[in-house]
mmCIF file of C-alpha atoms in Angstrom:
data_model
loop_
_atom_site.group_PDB
_atom_site.id
_atom_site.type_symbol
_atom_site.label_atom_id
_atom_site.label_comp_id
_atom_site.label_asym_id
_atom_site.label_seq_id
_atom_site.Cartn_x
_atom_site.Cartn_y
_atom_site.Cartn_z
ATOM 1 C CA MET A 1 -21.894 105.582 22.558
ATOM 2 C CA SER A 2 -22.939 106.931 25.929
ATOM 3 C CA SER A 3 -22.862 104.565 28.838
ATOM 4 C CA LEU A 4 -24.735 104.366 32.086
ATOM 5 C CA SER A 5 -21.788 102.415 33.445
ATOM 6 C CA GLU A 6 -18.175 102.963 32.535
ATOM 7 C CA SER A 7 -16.587 99.515 32.738
ATOM 8 C CA PRO A 8 -17.520 96.786 30.272
ATOM 9 C CA THR A 9 -17.632 93.313 31.734
ATOM 10 C CA SER A 10 -17.671 89.802 30.482
ATOM 11 C CA GLY A 11 -20.808 89.112 32.493
ATOM 12 C CA SER A 12 -19.110 86.291 34.352
ATOM 13 C CA PRO A 13 -20.442 85.057 37.659
ATOM 14 C CA SER A 14 -17.452 86.806 39.312
ATOM 15 C CA GLY A 15 -19.675 89.381 40.959
ATOM 16 C CA GLN A 16 -19.162 92.091 38.343
ATOM 17 C CA ALA A 17 -22.259 93.618 36.805
ATOM 18 C CA GLU A 18 -23.201 92.225 33.406
ATOM 19 C CA LEU A 19 -23.785 95.096 31.006
ATOM 20 C CA VAL A 20 -26.272 94.965 28.151
ATOM 21 C CA VAL A 21 -26.198 97.211 25.089
ATOM 22 C CA LEU A 22 -29.223 99.514 24.878
ATOM 23 C CA LEU A 23 -30.564 100.160 21.382
ATOM 24 C CA HIS A 24 -32.522 102.803 19.503
ATOM 25 C CA GLU A 25 -35.572 101.510 17.597
ATOM 26 C CA ASP A 26 -33.430 101.333 14.445
ATOM 27 C CA GLY A 27 -30.915 99.057 16.206
ATOM 28 C CA THR A 28 -28.245 101.705 16.779
ATOM 29 C CA PRO A 29 -26.457 101.358 20.153
ATOM 30 C CA ILE A 30 -27.297 104.248 22.506
ATOM 31 C CA GLY A 31 -25.653 103.168 25.753
ATOM 32 C CA SER A 32 -25.426 100.341 28.237
ATOM 33 C CA ALA A 33 -26.956 99.360 31.550
ATOM 34 C CA ASP A 34 -26.634 96.688 34.203
ATOM 35 C CA LYS A 35 -28.610 93.616 33.083
ATOM 36 C CA ALA A 36 -30.011 93.281 36.601
ATOM 37 C CA THR A 37 -31.777 96.650 36.246
ATOM 38 C CA VAL A 38 -32.964 96.354 32.632
ATOM 39 C CA HIS A 39 -35.509 93.501 32.706
ATOM 40 C CA THR A 40 -38.633 95.076 34.194
ATOM 41 C CA THR A 41 -42.234 95.741 33.193
ATOM 42 C CA ASN A 42 -40.830 98.486 30.933
ATOM 43 C CA THR A 43 -37.698 96.857 29.497
ATOM 44 C CA PRO A 44 -35.835 99.068 27.031
ATOM 45 C CA LEU A 45 -34.837 97.639 23.650
ATOM 46 C CA HIS A 46 -31.455 95.947 23.989
ATOM 47 C CA LEU A 47 -29.086 93.575 22.198
ATOM 48 C CA ALA A 48 -29.137 89.829 22.852
ATOM 49 C CA PHE A 49 -28.530 86.574 21.007
ATOM 50 C CA SER A 50 -30.018 83.064 20.892
ATOM 51 C CA CYS A 51 -27.980 79.975 20.106
ATOM 52 C CA HIS A 52 -29.162 76.528 18.997
ATOM 53 C CA VAL A 53 -26.462 73.937 19.715
ATOM 54 C CA VAL A 54 -26.234 70.870 17.473
ATOM 55 C CA ASP A 55 -24.283 67.657 18.114
ATOM 56 C CA ASP A 56 -22.490 65.433 15.604
ATOM 57 C CA GLU A 57 -25.655 63.316 15.211
ATOM 58 C CA GLY A 58 -27.632 66.370 14.071
ATOM 59 C CA ARG A 59 -29.653 66.648 17.274
ATOM 60 C CA VAL A 60 -30.374 70.018 18.855
ATOM 61 C CA LEU A 61 -30.009 70.765 22.564
ATOM 62 C CA LEU A 62 -33.139 72.025 24.313
ATOM 63 C CA THR A 63 -32.876 73.399 27.834
ATOM 64 C CA ARG A 64 -35.433 73.950 30.557
ATOM 65 C CA ARG A 65 -34.940 77.271 32.313
ATOM 66 C CA ALA A 66 -34.177 76.999 36.025
ATOM 67 C CA LEU A 67 -37.176 77.404 38.312
ATOM 68 C CA GLY A 68 -35.523 80.398 39.980
ATOM 69 C CA LYS A 69 -35.168 82.430 36.762
ATOM 70 C CA LEU A 70 -36.797 85.875 36.797
ATOM 71 C CA THR A 71 -38.574 85.317 33.475
ATOM 72 C CA TRP A 72 -40.150 82.185 32.052
ATOM 73 C CA PRO A 73 -38.981 79.899 34.896
ATOM 74 C CA GLY A 74 -39.246 76.190 34.104
ATOM 75 C CA ILE A 75 -40.064 76.715 30.416
ATOM 76 C CA TRP A 76 -38.321 74.737 27.650
ATOM 77 C CA THR A 77 -36.279 76.812 25.217
ATOM 78 C CA ASN A 78 -33.361 76.801 22.784
ATOM 79 C CA SER A 79 -29.904 75.781 23.981
ATOM 80 C CA PHE A 80 -28.951 79.133 25.510
ATOM 81 C CA CYS A 81 -29.272 82.893 25.182
ATOM 82 C CA GLY A 82 -27.258 85.859 26.345
ATOM 83 C CA HIS A 83 -26.262 89.459 25.848
ATOM 84 C CA PRO A 84 -23.069 90.663 24.159
ATOM 85 C CA GLY A 85 -21.360 93.257 26.316
ATOM 86 C CA PRO A 86 -20.479 96.702 24.980
ATOM 87 C CA GLY A 87 -18.000 96.235 22.124
ATOM 88 C CA GLU A 88 -18.059 92.432 22.451
ATOM 89 C CA ASP A 89 -18.195 90.411 19.245
ATOM 90 C CA PRO A 90 -21.343 88.208 19.177
ATOM 91 C CA VAL A 91 -19.268 85.071 18.463
ATOM 92 C CA ASP A 92 -17.097 85.781 21.522
ATOM 93 C CA ALA A 93 -20.262 86.334 23.587
ATOM 94 C CA ILE A 94 -21.666 82.981 22.421
ATOM 95 C CA VAL A 95 -18.471 81.136 23.342
ATOM 96 C CA ARG A 96 -18.422 82.887 26.739
ATOM 97 C CA ARG A 97 -22.062 82.213 27.492
ATOM 98 C CA ALA A 98 -21.891 78.526 26.448
ATOM 99 C CA GLU A 99 -19.208 78.055 29.085
ATOM 100 C CA GLN A 100 -21.034 80.116 31.739
ATOM 101 C CA GLU A 101 -24.508 78.642 31.301
ATOM 102 C CA LEU A 102 -23.912 75.137 29.969
ATOM 103 C CA GLY A 103 -20.340 74.424 31.089
ATOM 104 C CA THR A 104 -19.422 73.434 27.546
ATOM 105 C CA ARG A 105 -17.460 74.572 24.509
ATOM 106 C CA VAL A 106 -18.925 75.387 21.108
ATOM 107 C CA ASP A 107 -17.494 76.197 17.699
ATOM 108 C CA SER A 108 -18.634 76.393 14.055
ATOM 109 C CA ILE A 109 -20.898 79.292 15.026
ATOM 110 C CA GLU A 110 -23.108 80.407 12.125
ATOM 111 C CA SER A 111 -25.784 83.039 11.713
ATOM 112 C CA ALA A 112 -29.267 81.533 11.316
ATOM 113 C CA VAL A 113 -31.709 84.469 11.657
ATOM 114 C CA PRO A 114 -29.687 87.704 11.730
ATOM 115 C CA ASP A 115 -32.714 90.026 11.851
ATOM 116 C CA PHE A 116 -34.663 88.347 14.678
ATOM 117 C CA ARG A 117 -36.421 90.781 17.018
ATOM 118 C CA TYR A 118 -39.131 90.163 19.561
ATOM 119 C CA ARG A 119 -41.040 91.585 22.483
ATOM 120 C CA ALA A 120 -42.780 89.268 24.944
ATOM 121 C CA VAL A 121 -44.344 89.634 28.373
ATOM 122 C CA ASP A 122 -43.909 86.939 31.021
ATOM 123 C CA ASP A 123 -46.827 85.937 33.262
ATOM 124 C CA SER A 124 -45.193 88.010 36.030
ATOM 125 C CA GLY A 125 -45.334 91.126 33.817
ATOM 126 C CA ILE A 126 -41.597 91.252 33.072
ATOM 127 C CA VAL A 127 -40.906 92.250 29.463
ATOM 128 C CA GLU A 128 -38.273 90.930 27.072
ATOM 129 C CA ASN A 129 -37.595 93.503 24.352
ATOM 130 C CA GLU A 130 -34.658 92.445 22.224
ATOM 131 C CA ILE A 131 -32.960 92.603 18.901
ATOM 132 C CA CYS A 132 -31.716 89.052 19.134
ATOM 133 C CA PRO A 133 -29.763 87.545 16.225
ATOM 134 C CA VAL A 134 -30.058 83.749 16.182
ATOM 135 C CA PHE A 135 -27.084 81.436 15.700
ATOM 136 C CA THR A 136 -26.308 77.738 15.470
ATOM 137 C CA ALA A 137 -23.168 76.159 16.908
ATOM 138 C CA ARG A 138 -21.557 72.731 17.250
ATOM 139 C CA ILE A 139 -20.954 71.313 20.706
ATOM 140 C CA ARG A 140 -17.376 70.259 21.483
ATOM 141 C CA ALA A 141 -17.584 69.082 25.127
ATOM 142 C CA SER A 142 -20.108 67.478 27.434
ATOM 143 C CA VAL A 143 -22.892 69.614 28.893
ATOM 144 C CA LYS A 144 -22.611 70.528 32.589
ATOM 145 C CA PRO A 145 -25.287 73.220 33.079
ATOM 146 C CA ARG A 146 -25.297 75.620 36.012
ATOM 147 C CA ALA A 147 -28.278 74.796 38.238
ATOM 148 C CA ASP A 148 -29.240 78.476 38.534
ATOM 149 C CA GLU A 149 -29.580 78.646 34.736
ATOM 150 C CA VAL A 150 -30.844 75.240 33.574
ATOM 151 C CA CYS A 151 -32.856 72.622 35.484
ATOM 152 C CA ALA A 152 -33.009 70.029 32.665
ATOM 153 C CA HIS A 153 -31.772 69.477 29.130
ATOM 154 C CA HIS A 154 -32.628 67.149 26.280
ATOM 155 C CA TRP A 155 -31.157 66.317 22.868
ATOM 156 C CA ALA A 156 -33.852 66.087 20.188
ATOM 157 C CA HIS A 157 -34.064 65.694 16.434
ATOM 158 C CA PRO A 158 -34.956 69.046 14.822
ATOM 159 C CA THR A 159 -38.134 67.671 13.200
ATOM 160 C CA ASP A 160 -39.320 66.497 16.637
ATOM 161 C CA VAL A 161 -38.651 69.965 18.048
ATOM 162 C CA ARG A 162 -40.640 71.553 15.207
ATOM 163 C CA THR A 163 -43.536 69.131 15.799
ATOM 164 C CA ALA A 164 -43.556 69.802 19.555
ATOM 165 C CA VAL A 165 -43.361 73.590 19.152
ATOM 166 C CA ASP A 166 -46.176 73.540 16.576
ATOM 167 C CA ALA A 167 -48.387 71.295 18.752
ATOM 168 C CA THR A 168 -47.729 72.864 22.182
ATOM 169 C CA PRO A 169 -46.317 76.374 21.815
ATOM 170 C CA PHE A 170 -47.330 77.185 25.406
ATOM 171 C CA ALA A 171 -44.686 74.720 26.668
ATOM 172 C CA PHE A 172 -41.836 76.689 25.062
ATOM 173 C CA SER A 173 -40.331 80.162 25.322
ATOM 174 C CA PRO A 174 -41.961 82.727 23.045
ATOM 175 C CA TRP A 175 -38.634 83.407 21.337
ATOM 176 C CA LEU A 176 -38.150 79.719 20.479
ATOM 177 C CA VAL A 177 -41.695 79.511 19.105
ATOM 178 C CA ALA A 178 -40.964 82.513 16.860
ATOM 179 C CA GLN A 179 -37.491 81.304 15.813
ATOM 180 C CA VAL A 180 -38.202 77.688 14.810
ATOM 181 C CA PRO A 181 -40.297 78.438 11.681
ATOM 182 C CA ARG A 182 -37.604 80.847 10.444
ATOM 183 C CA MET A 183 -34.657 78.468 10.808
ATOM 184 C CA GLU A 184 -33.376 76.070 8.152
ATOM 185 C CA LEU A 185 -32.327 73.733 11.002
ATOM 186 C CA TYR A 186 -35.998 72.956 11.705
ATOM 187 C CA ALA A 187 -37.261 72.854 8.097
ATOM 188 C CA ARG A 188 -39.262 69.803 7.143
#
């Protein structure tokens, strides 16, 4: 795999660049690039993941994206998303990102929609263009979100999430709207 940058990184807030895996249309990795340079009005196809966190009561964690986010600021979405780094196992990326974004620990990570792919354009013109497998996970610590990632969070019963997404899709991220009908978690 060719790389636009030589050193993989965990994507931590340590100041190192977070690398994303660039993909061919068939999903084959073709290189990597700094996440900060990838999300534009002409975003190349790249690898990501979405995770829906569930608690021991069966509720799912929804988060509201921070108002300072580049794309879809202030919109409600699934628990968290991220990008596996080059060569990083998706489960390891989920564990890493749960800590970085939500300040929590997760386990019991399971595939929910392995073939999820979407392209969406934010009101600002920024494009998301991702092959984005969807996972569920169990929360194992309290949630302490980073303010630059999440401005609010709410635990909801999956059927209530499905009802809200169906009734007001404009209030949610386009990826959540597309994921909910495909996930057993939200089945009625």
